[in-house]
Amino acid sequence: RAFLEAQQRAMEESPQPLAAQCARWLQSAISLSLRGLHQLSSLPSDMIGELQAQARALLARAYGDLGHIYASTGRFTKAMTHAKQGIELFNATKDAFQAAKLQLWLCRLQLRLAVPCCAGGEPLEEGMALLRGLSAATPAEDTGCAQVVAALQRALKALEAGAAEAPTEEDEDGDGVPRPPPSPSEAKEADSVLREGRGLLGRVLLRQALVRLARLKEPLCTVSRLCEADTALPAALALLRAPSPSNEEPAPTPKAGAGGPCPGVPEAAREAVDLLLQATCCFRDAGIVGPGGLAHACLAAVYLCGARQDVRSQRVALTHCQHSLEQLGDEDRAPGCGSVAAPLAAALQLVVRLFEAKALRRAGASSGGRGAPAWMGDARAADALCDLALDCCCSRRARRESEEGGELGRRAEELLPLQAAGTPEAPTPEAPT
């Protein structure tokens, strides 16, 4: 700020807002960086390696800062146009990392404009901001999310291809100048951007799936309420109490070749199931466990209330329950890796174990192997429910002991100053003469 004010006084210019001054200086930096890169291309390659890397880094930083200034001042159309031009520029120079980084920022901006619940300042890669307001989704929001998904998939594909084909000294980016291989810090930053992109793509796919489930009839619409801590357990109880579809009407016979990757799922929910499976793959590749556990829990719920209640569908539900519990357990051990609130993670663990008991009971004797008695499914379900009850009792006892320990600690802290004030000081021994 002081530098800009000094430059303004030296040029005797009229006072302007700080954002306008920053935007003007960043535009000058972008123009000078492009001019410097063009002039460097005419020099021998053994002389320009470090200078070219510095010019590229300055150009990328100035482009990103200018876009953030446009967005922070409410000029969203200008910010998106600026980002699209930057993506074209970096793609022309075959700089896949900077293009993907700018594309990721553009997708965040498009989501904040398309999804009203994301208009706040919470980062979209953290927490559950993208899973709010599912029932109020509009067709315009669906279109915006679909565009974001397509753009993210293209950017991630280009970034993965660039990571697989590491550039060497002989590779050229189209301007006749060889590019040096990436440094360890650049490779680490590229991995971080790739992980962020996969995580954001997984969250958008998860929102799309839950929005489609929220528009269906009961009980499938109840699955969309599993993403909030306050409604997860009531929604699970409603799903467990729902009548079996096999008791109402037979499942429709699928067309030839239409079985797909989700047999036993109602036709209306197949698109949502496909989106949930894609989201789980994105979370797995990004190493994000919390939202991945939520996606697996939703898949288990869909299979539990599917069109067919055969053994195969129940086994698929059990598989998703196991994956969900594993990932939610990892979330407890490493809370920073999943970005799911602790109350929601605890509620989902309870919900998934209830789903597991229901699937075991429906699977019947087939889950116990050949020759198992007919009551084996009920016994396995009872065993799972007993384990769940014991875990709940143990966790409640541990919480009570923790609260009692905290109360004792507070009382001890209150008594220590009083005890120190009431204890007479020991006499100081006299020095020998």
CSV table of C-alpha atoms in Angstrom, one decimal, residues 38 46 99 120 138 151 168 259 306 337 342 346 393 405 431:
chain,number,residue,atom,x,y,z
A,38,HIS,CA,8.4,-13.4,-26.0
A,46,ASP,CA,21.2,-22.6,-22.2
A,99,ALA,CA,-4.1,-24.1,-16.3
A,120,GLY,CA,-20.4,-17.8,2.2
A,138,THR,CA,-33.1,-25.6,-9.3
A,151,ALA,CA,-14.5,-28.6,-16.6
A,168,THR,CA,12.6,-33.4,-19.8
A,259,GLY,CA,-28.3,-54.2,-15.8
A,306,GLY,CA,-33.9,-51.1,-3.7
A,337,CYS,CA,-8.2,-35.8,6.3
A,342,ALA,CA,-17.4,-35.1,14.5
A,346,ALA,CA,-20.5,-40.4,15.0
A,393,CYS,CA,-22.6,-48.0,26.4
A,405,GLY,CA,-12.4,-35.9,35.2
A,431,ALA,CA,23.5,-19.1,57.8
